[in-house]
XYZ file of N, CA, C and O in Angstrom:
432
model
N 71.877 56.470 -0.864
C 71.312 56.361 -2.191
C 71.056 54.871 -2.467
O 71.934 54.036 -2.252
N 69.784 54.531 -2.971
C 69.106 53.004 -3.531
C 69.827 53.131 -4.948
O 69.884 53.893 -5.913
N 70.232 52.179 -4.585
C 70.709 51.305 -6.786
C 69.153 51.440 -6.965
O 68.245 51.163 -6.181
N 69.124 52.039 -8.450
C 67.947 51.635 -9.091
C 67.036 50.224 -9.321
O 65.833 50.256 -9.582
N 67.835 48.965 -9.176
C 67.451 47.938 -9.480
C 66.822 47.679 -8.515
O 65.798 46.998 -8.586
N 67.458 48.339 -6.984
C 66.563 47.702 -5.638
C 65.401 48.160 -5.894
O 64.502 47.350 -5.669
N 64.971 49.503 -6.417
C 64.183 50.331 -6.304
C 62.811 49.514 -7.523
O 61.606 49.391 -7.307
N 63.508 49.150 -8.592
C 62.659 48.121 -9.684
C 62.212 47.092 -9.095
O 61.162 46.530 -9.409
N 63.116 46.677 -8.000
C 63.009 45.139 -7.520
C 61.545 45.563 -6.597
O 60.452 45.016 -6.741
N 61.793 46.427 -5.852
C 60.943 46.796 -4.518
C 59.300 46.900 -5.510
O 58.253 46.475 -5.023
N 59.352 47.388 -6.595
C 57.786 47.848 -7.366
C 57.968 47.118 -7.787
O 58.153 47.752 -8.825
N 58.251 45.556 -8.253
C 57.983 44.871 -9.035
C 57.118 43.921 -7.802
O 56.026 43.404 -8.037
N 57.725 43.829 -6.670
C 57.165 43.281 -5.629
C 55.616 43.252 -5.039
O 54.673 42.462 -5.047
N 55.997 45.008 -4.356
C 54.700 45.578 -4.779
C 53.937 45.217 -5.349
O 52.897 44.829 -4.817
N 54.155 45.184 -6.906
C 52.521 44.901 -7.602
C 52.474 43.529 -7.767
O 51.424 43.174 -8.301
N 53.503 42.320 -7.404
C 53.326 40.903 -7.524
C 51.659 40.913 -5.470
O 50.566 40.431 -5.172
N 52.485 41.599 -5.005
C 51.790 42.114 -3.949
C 50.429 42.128 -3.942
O 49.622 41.257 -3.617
N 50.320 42.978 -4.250
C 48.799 43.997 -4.961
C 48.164 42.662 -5.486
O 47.415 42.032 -4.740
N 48.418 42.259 -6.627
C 48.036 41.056 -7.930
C 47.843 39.788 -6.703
O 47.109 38.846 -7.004
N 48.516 39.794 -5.326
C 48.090 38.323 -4.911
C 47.088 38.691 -4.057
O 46.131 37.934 -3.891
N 47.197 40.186 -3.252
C 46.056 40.608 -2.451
C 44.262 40.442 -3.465
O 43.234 39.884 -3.083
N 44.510 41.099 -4.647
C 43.541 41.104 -5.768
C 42.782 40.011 -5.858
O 41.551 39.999 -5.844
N 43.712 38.815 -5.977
C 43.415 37.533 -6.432
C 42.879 36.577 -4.931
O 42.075 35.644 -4.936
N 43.533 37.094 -3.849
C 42.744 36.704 -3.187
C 41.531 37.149 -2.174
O 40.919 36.419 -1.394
N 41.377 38.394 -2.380
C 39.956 39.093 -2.433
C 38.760 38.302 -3.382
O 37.683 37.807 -3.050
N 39.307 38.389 -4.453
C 38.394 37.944 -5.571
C 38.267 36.457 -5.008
O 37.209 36.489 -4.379
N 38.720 35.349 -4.920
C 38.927 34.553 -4.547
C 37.663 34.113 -3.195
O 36.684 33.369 -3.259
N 38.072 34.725 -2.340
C 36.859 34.971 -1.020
C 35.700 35.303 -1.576
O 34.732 34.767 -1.039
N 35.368 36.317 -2.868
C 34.444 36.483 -2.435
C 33.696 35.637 -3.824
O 32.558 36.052 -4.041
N 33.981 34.966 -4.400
C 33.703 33.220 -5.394
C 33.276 32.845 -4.258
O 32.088 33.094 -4.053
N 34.146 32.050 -3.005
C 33.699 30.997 -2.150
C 32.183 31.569 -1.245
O 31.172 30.870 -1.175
N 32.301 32.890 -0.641
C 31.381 33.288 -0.454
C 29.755 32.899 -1.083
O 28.761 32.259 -0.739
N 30.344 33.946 -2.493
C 28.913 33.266 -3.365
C 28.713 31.244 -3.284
O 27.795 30.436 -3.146
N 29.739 31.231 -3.413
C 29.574 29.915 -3.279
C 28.897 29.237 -2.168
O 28.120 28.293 -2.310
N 29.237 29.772 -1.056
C 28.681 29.282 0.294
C 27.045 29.662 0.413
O 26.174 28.921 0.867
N 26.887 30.892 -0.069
C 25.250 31.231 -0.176
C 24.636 29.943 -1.244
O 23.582 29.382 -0.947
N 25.207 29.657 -2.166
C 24.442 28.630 -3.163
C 24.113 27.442 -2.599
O 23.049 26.832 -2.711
N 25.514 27.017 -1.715
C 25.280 25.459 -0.637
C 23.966 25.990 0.023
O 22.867 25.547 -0.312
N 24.079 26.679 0.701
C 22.803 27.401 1.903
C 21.851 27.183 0.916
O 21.476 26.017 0.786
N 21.545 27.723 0.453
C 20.223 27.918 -0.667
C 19.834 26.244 -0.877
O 18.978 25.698 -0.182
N 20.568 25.568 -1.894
C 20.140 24.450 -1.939
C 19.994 23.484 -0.807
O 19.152 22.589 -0.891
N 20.953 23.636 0.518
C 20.833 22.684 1.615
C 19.374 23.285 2.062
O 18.646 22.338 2.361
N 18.811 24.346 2.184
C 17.425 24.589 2.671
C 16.407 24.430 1.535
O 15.216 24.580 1.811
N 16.758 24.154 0.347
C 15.924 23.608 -0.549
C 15.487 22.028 -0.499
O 14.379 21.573 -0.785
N 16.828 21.202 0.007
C 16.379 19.947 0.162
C 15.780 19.527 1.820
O 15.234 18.516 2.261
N 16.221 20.958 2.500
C 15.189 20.227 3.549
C 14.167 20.343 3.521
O 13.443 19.560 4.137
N 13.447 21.825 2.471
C 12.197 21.887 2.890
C 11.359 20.361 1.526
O 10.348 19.666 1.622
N 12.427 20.465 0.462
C 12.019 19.005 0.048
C 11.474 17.962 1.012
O 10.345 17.487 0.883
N 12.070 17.723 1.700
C 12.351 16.605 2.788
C 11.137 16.836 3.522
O 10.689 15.793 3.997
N 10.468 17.853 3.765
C 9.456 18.154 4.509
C 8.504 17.959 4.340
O 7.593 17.631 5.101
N 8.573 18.226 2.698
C 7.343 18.271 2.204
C 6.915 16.836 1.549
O 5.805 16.558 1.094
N 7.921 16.099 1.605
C 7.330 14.348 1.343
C 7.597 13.963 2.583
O 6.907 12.966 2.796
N 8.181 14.206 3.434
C 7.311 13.631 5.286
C 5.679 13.947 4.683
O 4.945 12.999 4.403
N 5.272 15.227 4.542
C 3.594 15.753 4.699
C 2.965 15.133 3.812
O 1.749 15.041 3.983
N 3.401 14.682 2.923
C 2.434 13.620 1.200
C 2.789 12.485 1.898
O 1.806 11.754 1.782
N 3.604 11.923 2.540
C 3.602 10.518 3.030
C 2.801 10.387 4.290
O 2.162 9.340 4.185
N 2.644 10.746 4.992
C 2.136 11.008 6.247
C 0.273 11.127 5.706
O -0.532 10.336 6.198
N -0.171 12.160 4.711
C -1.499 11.760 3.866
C -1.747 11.309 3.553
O -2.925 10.974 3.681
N -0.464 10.467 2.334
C -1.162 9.122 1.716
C -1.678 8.185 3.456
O -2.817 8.119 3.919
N -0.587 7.684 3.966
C -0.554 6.532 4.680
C -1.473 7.224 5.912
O -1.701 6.234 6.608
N -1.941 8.037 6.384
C -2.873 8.185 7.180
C -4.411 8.060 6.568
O -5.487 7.693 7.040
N -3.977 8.540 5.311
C -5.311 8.145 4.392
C -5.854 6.798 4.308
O -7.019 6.466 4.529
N -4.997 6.153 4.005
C -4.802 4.442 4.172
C -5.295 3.940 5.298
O -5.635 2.759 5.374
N -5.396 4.849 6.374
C -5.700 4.352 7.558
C -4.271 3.336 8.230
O -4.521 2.233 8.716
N -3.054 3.778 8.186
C -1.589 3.514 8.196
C -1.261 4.502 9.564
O -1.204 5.683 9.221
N -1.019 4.285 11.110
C -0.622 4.886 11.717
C 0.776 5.879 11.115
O 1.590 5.288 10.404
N 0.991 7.261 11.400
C 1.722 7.986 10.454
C 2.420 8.124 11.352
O 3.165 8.956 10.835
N 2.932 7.941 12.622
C 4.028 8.109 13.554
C 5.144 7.292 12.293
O 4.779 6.482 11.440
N 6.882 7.933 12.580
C 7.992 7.015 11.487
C 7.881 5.575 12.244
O 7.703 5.381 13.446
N 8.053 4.521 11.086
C 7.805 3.462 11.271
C 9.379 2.930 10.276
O 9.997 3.870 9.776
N 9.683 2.168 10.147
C 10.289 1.715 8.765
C 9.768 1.426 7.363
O 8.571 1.526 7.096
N 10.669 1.075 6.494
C 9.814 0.654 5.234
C 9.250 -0.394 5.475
O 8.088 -0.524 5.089
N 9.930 -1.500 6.216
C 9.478 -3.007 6.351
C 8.051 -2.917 6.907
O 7.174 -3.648 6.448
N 7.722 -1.770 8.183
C 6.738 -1.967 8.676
C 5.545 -1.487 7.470
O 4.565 -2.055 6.988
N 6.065 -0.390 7.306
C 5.058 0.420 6.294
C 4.372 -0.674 5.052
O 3.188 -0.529 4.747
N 5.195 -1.727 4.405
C 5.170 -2.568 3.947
C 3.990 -3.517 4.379
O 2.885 -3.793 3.912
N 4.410 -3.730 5.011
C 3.615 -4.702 6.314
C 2.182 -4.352 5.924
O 1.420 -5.052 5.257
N 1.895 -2.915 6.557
C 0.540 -2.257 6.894
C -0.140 -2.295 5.324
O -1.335 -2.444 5.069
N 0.943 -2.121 4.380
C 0.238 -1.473 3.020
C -0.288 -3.279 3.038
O -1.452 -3.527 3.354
N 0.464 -4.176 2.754
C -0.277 -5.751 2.335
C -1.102 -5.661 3.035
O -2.114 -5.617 2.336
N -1.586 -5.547 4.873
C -2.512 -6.323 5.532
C -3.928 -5.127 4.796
O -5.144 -5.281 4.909
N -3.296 -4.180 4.192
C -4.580 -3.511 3.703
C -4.968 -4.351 2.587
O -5.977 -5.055 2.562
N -4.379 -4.270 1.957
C -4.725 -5.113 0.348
C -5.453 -6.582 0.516
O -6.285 -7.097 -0.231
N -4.742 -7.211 2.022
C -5.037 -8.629 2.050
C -7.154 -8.001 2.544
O -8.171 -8.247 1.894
N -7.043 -7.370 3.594
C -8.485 -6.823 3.444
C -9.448 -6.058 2.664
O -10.548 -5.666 3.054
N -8.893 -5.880 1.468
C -9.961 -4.730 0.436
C -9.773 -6.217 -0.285
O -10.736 -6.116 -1.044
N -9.329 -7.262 -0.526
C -9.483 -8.235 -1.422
C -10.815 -9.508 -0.943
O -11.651 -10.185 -1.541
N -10.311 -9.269 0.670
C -11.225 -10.167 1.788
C -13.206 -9.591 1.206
O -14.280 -10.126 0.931
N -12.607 -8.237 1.308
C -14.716 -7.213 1.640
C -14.636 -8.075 -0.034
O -15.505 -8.947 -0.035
N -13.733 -8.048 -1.597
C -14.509 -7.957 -2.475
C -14.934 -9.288 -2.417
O -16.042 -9.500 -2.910
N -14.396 -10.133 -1.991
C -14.302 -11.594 -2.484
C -15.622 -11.730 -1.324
O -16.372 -12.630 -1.700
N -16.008 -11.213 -0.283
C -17.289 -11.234 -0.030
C -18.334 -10.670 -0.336
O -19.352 -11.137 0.174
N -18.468 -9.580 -1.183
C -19.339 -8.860 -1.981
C -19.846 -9.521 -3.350
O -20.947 -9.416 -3.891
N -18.610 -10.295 -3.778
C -18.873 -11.017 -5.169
C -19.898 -12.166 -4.568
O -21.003 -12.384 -5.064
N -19.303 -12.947 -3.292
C -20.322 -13.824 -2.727
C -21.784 -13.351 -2.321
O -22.613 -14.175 -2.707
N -22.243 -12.469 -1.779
C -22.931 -11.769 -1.645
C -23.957 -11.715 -2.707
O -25.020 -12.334 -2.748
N -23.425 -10.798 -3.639
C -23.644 -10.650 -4.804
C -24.611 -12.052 -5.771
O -25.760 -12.131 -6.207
N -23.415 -12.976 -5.769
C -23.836 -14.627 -6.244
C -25.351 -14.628 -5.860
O -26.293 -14.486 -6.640
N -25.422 -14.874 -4.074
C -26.369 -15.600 -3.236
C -27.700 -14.663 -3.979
O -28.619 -15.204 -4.594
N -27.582 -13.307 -3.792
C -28.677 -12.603 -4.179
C -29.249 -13.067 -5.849
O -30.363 -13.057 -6.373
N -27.969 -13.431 -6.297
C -28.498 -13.816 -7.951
C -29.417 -15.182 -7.489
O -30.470 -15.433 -8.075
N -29.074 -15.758 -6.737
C -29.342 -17.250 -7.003
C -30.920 -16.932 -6.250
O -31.941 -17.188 -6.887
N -30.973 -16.503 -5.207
C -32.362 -16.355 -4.565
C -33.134 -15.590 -5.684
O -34.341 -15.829 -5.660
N -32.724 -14.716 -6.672
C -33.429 -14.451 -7.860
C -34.250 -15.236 -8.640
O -35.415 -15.252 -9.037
N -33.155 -15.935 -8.728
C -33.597 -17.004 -10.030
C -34.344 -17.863 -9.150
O -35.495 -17.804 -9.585
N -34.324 -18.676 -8.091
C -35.292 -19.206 -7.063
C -36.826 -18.521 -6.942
O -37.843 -19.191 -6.756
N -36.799 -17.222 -7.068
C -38.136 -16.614 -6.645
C -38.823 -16.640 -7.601
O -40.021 -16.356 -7.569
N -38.000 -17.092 -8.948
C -38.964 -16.971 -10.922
C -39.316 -18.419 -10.803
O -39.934 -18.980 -11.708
């Protein structure tokens, strides 16, 4: 024969039991969801990532900027020697421009 108290003791166990199995079911399946949300956003920022490789790679091929990866420094580089030449054509167009005024006024 069990003393009653073992018998209280034994179901009190039990359901401390039950209540930690519960809690950590529930528990797993939080981290779970959780782990799908990392996934989700880690393939959100790669396809981010992808998709400004493809807008950078347009601009700077647009530019006429070899689009193989380069660094910033180089990229840098390429963007001035452009600027130093779209400034070169205007500053010869304005000259240009001048000479044709002046042979104008020469021909009146």
């Amino acid at each position: 024969v069990v003393p009653k108290e073992f018998e209280d003791q034994k179901a009190a166990l039990e359901e401390y039991n039950k209540s930690v199995v519960e809690q950590r079911n529930k528990m797993g399946q939080e981290l779970m969801g959780k782990d799908e949300v990392i996934k989700k956003e880690k393939d959100q920022m790669e396809e981010m990532k992808r998709r400004l490789e493809g807008l950078k790679q347009k601009v700077m091929g647009g530019m006429g900027i070899p689009t193989e990866e380069g660094t910033e420094d180089e990229v840098e580089m390429q963007l001035a020697k452009k600027e130093r030449e779209r400034r070169r054509m205007q500053a010869k167009l304005r000259a240009k421009k001048r000479k044709e005024e002046q042979l104008e006024r020469e021909r009146e």
